[in-house]
XYZ file of C-alpha atoms in Angstrom:
503
model
C -16.813 4.726 -1.120
C -15.169 8.187 -0.894
C -16.028 11.029 -3.543
C -13.226 13.686 -3.880
C -14.925 17.141 -5.092
C -18.188 15.196 -6.384
C -15.474 13.077 -8.579
C -14.963 9.400 -8.435
C -11.789 8.767 -6.444
C -11.367 4.708 -5.734
C -9.789 2.748 -3.170
C -8.673 -0.730 -1.235
C -8.725 -4.596 -1.722
C -8.503 -7.795 0.519
C -7.981 -11.406 0.384
C -9.077 -14.319 2.806
C -10.151 -14.177 6.371
C -10.054 -15.841 9.439
C -7.975 -17.933 11.403
C -7.710 -21.850 11.542
C -9.470 -23.563 14.223
C -7.354 -25.291 17.187
C -5.648 -28.402 16.736
C -6.142 -31.222 19.350
C -3.781 -30.968 22.332
C -0.726 -33.589 22.505
C -1.852 -36.432 24.610
C -5.453 -35.233 24.916
C -7.061 -36.224 21.452
C -10.325 -33.817 21.564
C -8.909 -31.430 24.001
C -8.404 -28.021 23.210
C -5.054 -26.616 21.635
C -4.854 -22.953 22.610
C -3.471 -20.631 19.941
C -3.045 -17.161 18.914
C -5.917 -15.468 16.882
C -4.171 -14.214 13.635
C -3.202 -10.488 13.487
C -4.844 -9.530 10.344
C -7.644 -11.268 8.304
C -5.218 -11.785 5.284
C -6.126 -8.689 3.079
C -3.844 -8.733 0.191
C -3.953 -4.663 0.332
C -4.003 -4.561 4.338
C -2.718 -7.330 5.822
C -3.153 -6.208 9.715
C -6.530 -5.207 9.170
C -8.957 -6.813 11.187
C -7.987 -10.057 13.229
C -8.568 -13.646 13.640
C -9.938 -15.931 16.230
C -13.224 -14.429 17.090
C -16.393 -12.480 15.758
C -17.298 -9.504 17.410
C -21.092 -9.041 18.012
C -21.276 -5.796 19.611
C -19.368 -2.555 20.344
C -20.636 0.304 22.764
C -18.376 3.289 22.862
C -18.600 5.594 25.588
C -16.536 8.902 24.627
C -15.671 12.022 25.995
C -13.947 14.420 23.647
C -12.735 18.191 23.922
C -12.392 20.033 20.542
C -9.264 22.135 20.267
C -9.031 25.647 21.613
C -9.329 28.495 19.164
C -6.298 29.462 17.127
C -3.745 29.889 17.355
C -3.731 26.953 19.615
C -2.635 23.671 18.297
C -5.368 21.621 16.304
C -5.597 18.884 18.750
C -8.314 17.479 20.599
C -8.479 15.593 23.842
C -10.356 12.237 23.873
C -11.162 9.751 26.347
C -12.910 6.368 25.912
C -14.382 3.221 27.111
C -15.101 0.543 24.510
C -17.011 -2.497 25.854
C -16.628 -5.230 23.393
C -18.646 -8.402 23.262
C -17.279 -11.254 21.122
C -17.617 -14.824 20.274
C -14.516 -17.131 20.032
C -14.209 -19.081 16.768
C -11.096 -21.138 18.091
C -9.310 -21.903 21.233
C -7.814 -18.636 22.103
C -4.594 -18.061 23.831
C -4.552 -14.392 23.128
C -6.090 -12.202 20.242
C -5.692 -8.721 18.901
C -7.573 -5.478 18.528
C -6.300 -2.844 15.806
C -5.837 0.599 17.551
C -3.640 3.394 16.424
C -2.570 6.431 17.956
C -4.230 6.319 21.313
C -2.887 4.838 24.753
C -4.538 2.092 26.759
C -4.959 2.590 30.381
C -6.731 -0.635 31.731
C -8.331 -3.622 29.999
C -10.213 -6.452 31.363
C -11.856 -9.379 29.998
C -15.037 -10.467 31.596
C -14.432 -8.315 34.519
C -10.979 -10.126 35.343
C -8.138 -7.162 34.887
C -5.200 -7.777 32.383
C -1.547 -6.226 33.189
C 0.044 -4.033 30.784
C 3.507 -5.284 29.956
C 6.136 -4.278 27.190
C 5.812 -6.148 23.861
C 7.472 -9.618 24.404
C 10.065 -10.865 22.119
C 9.110 -13.216 19.377
C 8.361 -16.893 21.066
C 8.907 -15.413 24.570
C 6.032 -16.295 27.142
C 4.152 -14.099 29.006
C 2.555 -14.890 32.512
C -0.775 -14.258 33.298
C -3.640 -12.138 32.336
C -1.940 -9.124 30.216
C -1.991 -6.873 27.061
C 0.448 -5.135 24.913
C 0.411 -2.641 22.247
C 2.715 -2.362 19.041
C 2.545 0.869 17.015
C 5.013 1.058 13.963
C 3.675 3.742 11.564
C 6.245 2.952 9.259
C 5.057 -0.687 8.715
C 1.280 0.271 9.311
C 1.121 -2.221 12.211
C -1.129 -1.054 15.078
C -1.816 -4.138 16.932
C -3.369 -4.333 20.468
C -2.578 -7.790 21.973
C -5.029 -9.510 24.753
C -4.062 -12.209 26.562
C -6.838 -13.273 28.458
C -6.515 -15.669 31.745
C -8.469 -18.159 31.819
C -7.908 -18.899 28.100
C -11.177 -18.762 25.869
C -12.579 -21.781 24.430
C -14.339 -21.575 20.914
C -17.843 -20.711 21.037
C -17.292 -18.948 24.324
C -18.586 -15.357 24.497
C -16.774 -12.742 26.548
C -16.604 -9.071 27.095
C -13.826 -7.121 26.853
C -13.483 -3.707 28.391
C -10.711 -1.084 27.228
C -10.116 2.326 28.947
C -8.034 4.303 26.445
C -7.470 7.801 25.048
C -5.048 10.583 24.144
C -4.523 13.755 21.729
C -6.166 13.688 18.561
C -4.823 15.046 15.587
C -5.368 14.290 11.822
C -4.344 10.673 10.666
C -3.966 9.473 6.989
C -4.286 6.659 5.256
C -2.097 4.704 3.136
C -2.558 7.261 -0.001
C -1.845 10.067 2.430
C -5.353 11.303 2.647
C -7.382 12.477 5.953
C -9.415 9.707 7.608
C -10.188 8.125 11.048
C -11.070 10.703 13.568
C -9.794 13.604 12.029
C -9.484 16.761 14.411
C -11.188 20.121 13.070
C -11.275 23.444 15.088
C -14.924 23.068 16.202
C -15.325 19.231 16.452
C -14.316 16.155 14.478
C -15.131 14.745 11.328
C -15.184 11.094 11.499
C -14.705 8.873 8.104
C -12.806 6.024 8.334
C -12.493 4.036 4.987
C -10.759 1.722 4.646
C -9.327 0.943 7.859
C -9.218 3.950 10.206
C -11.717 3.277 12.754
C -8.966 2.107 15.024
C -7.889 5.699 15.088
C -10.684 6.203 17.424
C -11.607 3.086 19.125
C -9.849 -0.684 19.448
C -11.587 -2.799 16.907
C -11.483 -5.775 14.349
C -10.972 -3.288 11.611
C -12.312 -5.166 8.698
C -15.699 -5.175 7.015
C -15.926 -9.078 7.471
C -16.702 -8.990 11.139
C -19.661 -6.724 11.128
C -21.231 -6.035 14.495
C -24.100 -3.804 15.970
C -23.102 -0.547 18.056
C -24.166 1.874 20.405
C -22.622 5.404 21.431
C -22.343 7.613 24.169
C -20.609 10.734 23.116
C -19.829 13.791 25.931
C -19.009 16.803 24.111
C -18.934 20.476 25.802
C -22.400 21.996 26.028
C -23.317 23.579 22.733
C -21.743 20.909 20.547
C -23.410 18.437 18.909
C -22.418 14.771 18.511
C -24.017 12.439 15.635
C -23.505 8.796 15.084
C -24.959 5.908 13.202
C -28.439 4.911 13.630
C -31.284 6.403 15.585
C -31.433 8.245 19.119
C -32.814 5.627 21.703
C -33.320 8.841 23.928
C -32.623 12.446 24.123
C -29.543 14.242 24.617
C -28.610 15.139 28.712
C -26.670 18.143 29.557
C -25.086 18.812 33.350
C -22.334 20.692 34.533
C -21.333 22.043 30.966
C -21.091 18.848 29.243
C -24.023 17.382 26.805
C -24.222 13.495 26.191
C -25.834 11.880 22.985
C -26.901 8.769 22.797
C -27.034 6.705 19.260
C -27.895 3.318 18.662
C -27.393 1.413 15.331
C -28.825 -2.296 15.787
C -28.057 -3.292 12.253
C -24.823 -5.121 11.499
C -22.104 -2.508 10.186
C -18.741 -2.452 9.024
C -16.182 -0.757 11.249
C -15.243 1.448 8.477
C -18.868 3.083 8.355
C -19.030 3.995 11.882
C -19.084 7.763 12.491
C -19.421 10.027 15.542
C -18.672 13.312 14.135
C -18.826 16.376 16.519
C -19.525 19.936 15.464
C -21.875 22.979 15.468
C -24.500 21.055 13.686
C -28.320 22.005 13.442
C -29.813 18.374 14.204
C -33.160 18.857 12.088
C -36.392 17.432 12.736
C -36.945 13.966 11.406
C -39.060 13.409 8.385
C -39.863 10.019 6.537
C -39.412 8.312 3.093
C -42.567 6.990 1.329
C -41.766 3.758 2.767
C -41.441 5.224 6.086
C -37.869 5.279 6.744
C -36.597 7.831 9.163
C -34.481 10.626 7.811
C -32.167 12.499 10.287
C -30.042 15.102 9.056
C -27.204 17.288 10.957
C -26.265 20.346 9.109
C -23.580 22.773 10.197
C -24.582 26.218 11.239
C -21.557 27.796 9.712
C -22.170 26.669 5.911
C -21.918 29.648 3.850
C -25.017 30.734 2.277
C -24.601 29.425 -1.129
C -23.409 25.943 0.135
C -26.519 25.960 2.559
C -28.967 26.383 -0.390
C -26.947 23.875 -2.472
C -27.212 21.477 0.579
C -30.847 22.140 1.439
C -31.752 21.650 -2.231
C -29.975 18.314 -2.505
C -30.904 16.758 0.857
C -34.668 17.643 0.084
C -34.603 14.947 -2.425
C -33.542 12.322 -0.002
C -36.970 10.925 0.392
C -37.710 10.552 -3.364
C -34.436 9.101 -3.767
C -35.106 6.291 -0.959
C -38.147 5.628 -2.780
C -36.710 5.434 -6.431
C -33.842 3.182 -5.060
C -36.137 0.819 -3.198
C -38.134 0.303 -6.309
C -34.996 -0.927 -7.890
C -32.744 -2.535 -5.264
C -35.419 -3.936 -2.754
C -36.368 -2.352 0.689
C -34.156 0.101 2.362
C -31.739 -2.232 4.907
C -31.299 0.002 7.792
C -33.267 1.620 10.787
C -32.681 5.028 9.387
C -31.249 7.772 7.087
C -30.060 10.923 6.961
C -26.942 12.985 6.293
C -24.154 14.766 8.092
C -23.016 18.144 6.509
C -19.936 19.605 7.885
C -18.434 23.263 6.946
C -14.979 21.437 7.367
C -13.426 19.125 4.742
C -11.515 16.290 4.174
C -11.908 16.488 0.790
C -14.471 13.872 0.237
C -17.810 12.458 1.169
C -18.381 9.085 2.868
C -21.543 6.549 2.973
C -20.814 6.138 6.728
C -24.122 3.759 7.541
C -27.354 5.229 7.691
C -25.830 8.845 7.846
C -22.911 9.627 5.152
C -20.502 12.573 6.109
C -20.111 15.360 3.333
C -17.714 18.062 2.821
C -18.345 21.625 2.957
C -21.865 21.000 0.971
C -23.809 18.265 0.156
C -24.846 18.349 -3.755
C -27.363 16.078 -5.566
C -25.141 13.571 -7.408
C -23.008 13.170 -4.316
C -26.086 12.544 -2.141
C -27.840 9.955 -4.694
C -23.906 8.433 -4.809
C -23.983 7.884 -0.932
C -27.431 6.545 -0.656
C -26.936 3.843 -3.327
C -23.929 2.690 -1.007
C -26.594 1.857 1.674
C -27.330 -1.246 -0.323
C -24.105 -1.665 -2.025
C -21.080 -1.475 -0.146
C -22.992 -1.205 3.380
C -25.755 -3.810 3.480
C -23.128 -5.995 1.262
C -19.718 -5.226 1.623
C -16.630 -6.080 -0.316
C -15.118 -9.127 1.209
C -11.724 -8.241 -0.323
C -10.899 -4.529 -0.867
C -10.000 -5.367 -4.363
C -13.470 -5.763 -4.894
C -14.259 -2.102 -4.151
C -15.621 -1.677 -7.651
C -19.002 -3.404 -6.428
C -19.282 -0.375 -3.889
C -18.254 2.423 -6.307
C -19.660 1.281 -9.336
C -22.832 0.435 -8.188
C -23.047 3.986 -6.675
C -21.938 5.706 -9.626
C -24.447 3.864 -11.869
C -27.243 4.723 -9.207
C -26.501 8.270 -9.872
C -26.857 7.787 -13.678
C -29.938 6.057 -13.046
C -31.175 8.745 -10.668
C -30.064 11.538 -13.310
C -32.389 9.696 -16.134
C -35.545 9.363 -13.393
C -34.947 13.178 -13.192
C -34.929 13.775 -16.809
C -31.524 15.011 -16.772
C -29.642 12.307 -18.987
C -30.389 8.961 -19.604
C -27.991 6.022 -18.263
C -27.164 5.095 -21.803
C -26.227 8.776 -22.459
C -24.180 9.028 -19.342
C -22.166 5.992 -20.452
C -21.613 7.062 -23.872
C -20.369 10.328 -22.807
C -17.958 8.085 -20.525
C -17.183 5.576 -23.289
C -16.590 7.876 -26.186
C -14.252 10.412 -24.284
C -10.821 10.656 -25.559
C -8.656 9.165 -23.153
C -4.889 8.050 -22.609
C -3.811 4.473 -23.058
C -2.906 4.272 -19.387
C -6.584 5.144 -18.304
C -7.720 1.224 -19.701
C -4.716 -0.342 -17.833
C -5.860 -0.158 -14.415
C -7.680 -3.167 -13.449
C -10.927 -2.340 -11.739
C -10.964 -5.896 -10.038
C -7.793 -5.865 -8.695
C -7.017 -2.047 -8.671
C -4.013 -2.142 -5.926
C -4.115 -0.386 -2.408
C -3.016 2.843 -4.191
C -5.794 2.520 -6.847
C -8.718 2.067 -4.593
C -10.225 5.363 -5.202
C -9.169 5.596 -8.596
C -11.431 7.312 -11.463
C -11.663 4.177 -13.050
C -13.189 2.057 -10.270
C -15.956 4.388 -10.206
C -16.584 4.984 -13.981
C -15.470 1.879 -15.560
C -17.169 0.222 -12.770
C -20.538 1.927 -13.548
C -19.824 1.153 -17.308
C -19.468 -2.461 -16.609
C -22.965 -2.521 -14.781
C -24.497 -0.727 -17.664
C -22.886 -2.999 -20.345
C -24.292 -5.899 -18.019
C -27.456 -4.697 -18.245
C -27.545 -4.710 -21.940
C -26.096 -8.076 -21.881
C -28.518 -9.689 -19.726
C -31.549 -7.590 -20.053
C -33.725 -5.353 -17.688
C -35.474 -7.865 -15.885
C -32.534 -10.229 -14.985
C -30.459 -7.156 -14.230
C -32.665 -5.716 -11.718
C -33.827 -9.199 -10.356
C -30.146 -10.169 -9.575
C -29.048 -7.035 -7.992
C -32.258 -7.759 -5.472
C -31.158 -11.032 -5.247
C -27.459 -9.790 -4.472
C -28.556 -7.764 -1.657
C -31.138 -10.137 -0.699
C -28.444 -13.144 -0.154
C -25.434 -11.271 1.058
C -26.956 -8.724 3.416
C -25.173 -8.133 6.784
C -22.221 -9.804 5.224
C -19.836 -9.524 2.271
C -18.903 -10.889 -1.089
C -16.554 -11.187 -3.855
C -16.650 -10.366 -7.492
C -16.775 -14.055 -7.759
C -20.137 -14.283 -5.889
C -21.369 -11.404 -7.886
C -21.002 -13.063 -11.227
C -22.280 -16.182 -9.837
C -25.680 -14.307 -8.958
C -25.865 -12.740 -12.546
C -25.246 -16.119 -13.983
C -27.760 -17.818 -11.780
C -30.545 -15.219 -12.824
C -29.869 -14.686 -16.572
C -28.886 -18.319 -17.301
C -25.784 -16.828 -19.193
C -22.398 -17.673 -18.849
C -20.508 -14.552 -17.890
C -16.925 -15.452 -17.657
C -15.621 -13.713 -20.849
C -17.956 -10.659 -19.742
C -16.560 -10.039 -16.347
C -12.954 -11.092 -17.843
C -12.973 -8.115 -20.431
C -14.920 -5.772 -17.778
C -12.716 -6.288 -14.379
C -9.303 -7.334 -16.045
C -8.173 -6.485 -19.519
C -6.076 -3.825 -19.725
C -7.678 -2.348 -22.690
C -10.822 -0.271 -23.522
C -13.600 -2.807 -23.799
C -15.042 -3.547 -27.263
C -18.202 -1.731 -28.755
C -19.951 -5.008 -28.563
C -20.783 -4.393 -24.809
C -21.523 -0.717 -25.627
C -24.871 -0.160 -27.513
C -28.260 -1.620 -26.450
């Protein structure tokens, strides 16, 4: 989810995944026929995001980063990385791809066997031996690192790919022109990668249908703090003017939810929620006094929010929680897994929104980016619920305020079930998505509504689901046919009728 200025702003959609398995080789029935893994997962909005032919198990990212010098020096950082990627082939692979944008590869090996760097071959041309090549076409939005291993890889075989890479960091933008990925800041970097910006800082199968575990070693100039997902498996180490920070994220995680933000952070003492979830916050030491006061008050609710959402959605799904609050801004907050990133300050409403995403969007991700309403609608509705818990306003009042507001006809024309790649962060995805969930709650009743929400998370935890999957869960629990309901709320290009607006 992305929240711009505390207001819902939507993004993305995607299609089918995976590549076909290998066919039998001619003259060798039952033998392997090695083919190339697909260069994308088939996302209708981002056709080159992710890759086919394999399933990543783990990424270990060893990063050395030097932030920009003081102004008026260019706003550019220096980045060196070694990515160690453990993957399992899902077909007999002649070659496969990784997504990597704006970085140069200096060395690559597969199971310790070095591959040679070659120029991208012409279509249909053969390349001899172990090799790799890199296509970066900004205009076509194609950033593909192709790996040709030798020997070839059989389906089911596990291999380790090591990529040495790096370059000068800048301020990449997504398809809408918004900052994302590894965003260089004067004092470090804000790392917020939705929808497919992780490829701006490491080689990756950059799609949420290929979740993996992560570990990080991040070396930064002494005095800087590097914060990533999960927990610190051991304390940071300082030597020769550099500090290395260690983080471990043992839960399955979509690539767009990874972070490795660098800055002048106060890494605060860990505390816990009522159920024992560790909460680790990193707050920029340069926040203004008013923003620090707002941030401290908002983060002070995290433990109670966790307890409240667990009572509604089931157990918190990850090893830890917390927040990264940077005095710099990309214009939005992001629910990076276990540790959301906030621009300039953290407000209570945004904190509740990002925390709810840990269940809806992170534990269960949208299988297609077009189903982004399952992320943003739930996070927005969870904030309505939290406000009711706090005695601010009821969810019904929030719904009425949204539904009854005067709006142009065009507002109702956006199909939140398929908003288009430029509509992923449209306010309708957030607010009509929340309205749909409130109407669904009225339609099926509280018991079925929350039972189905918990079943959704339980059934699709560590993976991804579609709107059709979501409907099926609610029909299973409620015993109702909900075809008309989901058609009206997700796809009708007009205001939903009042039949679904009052309890």
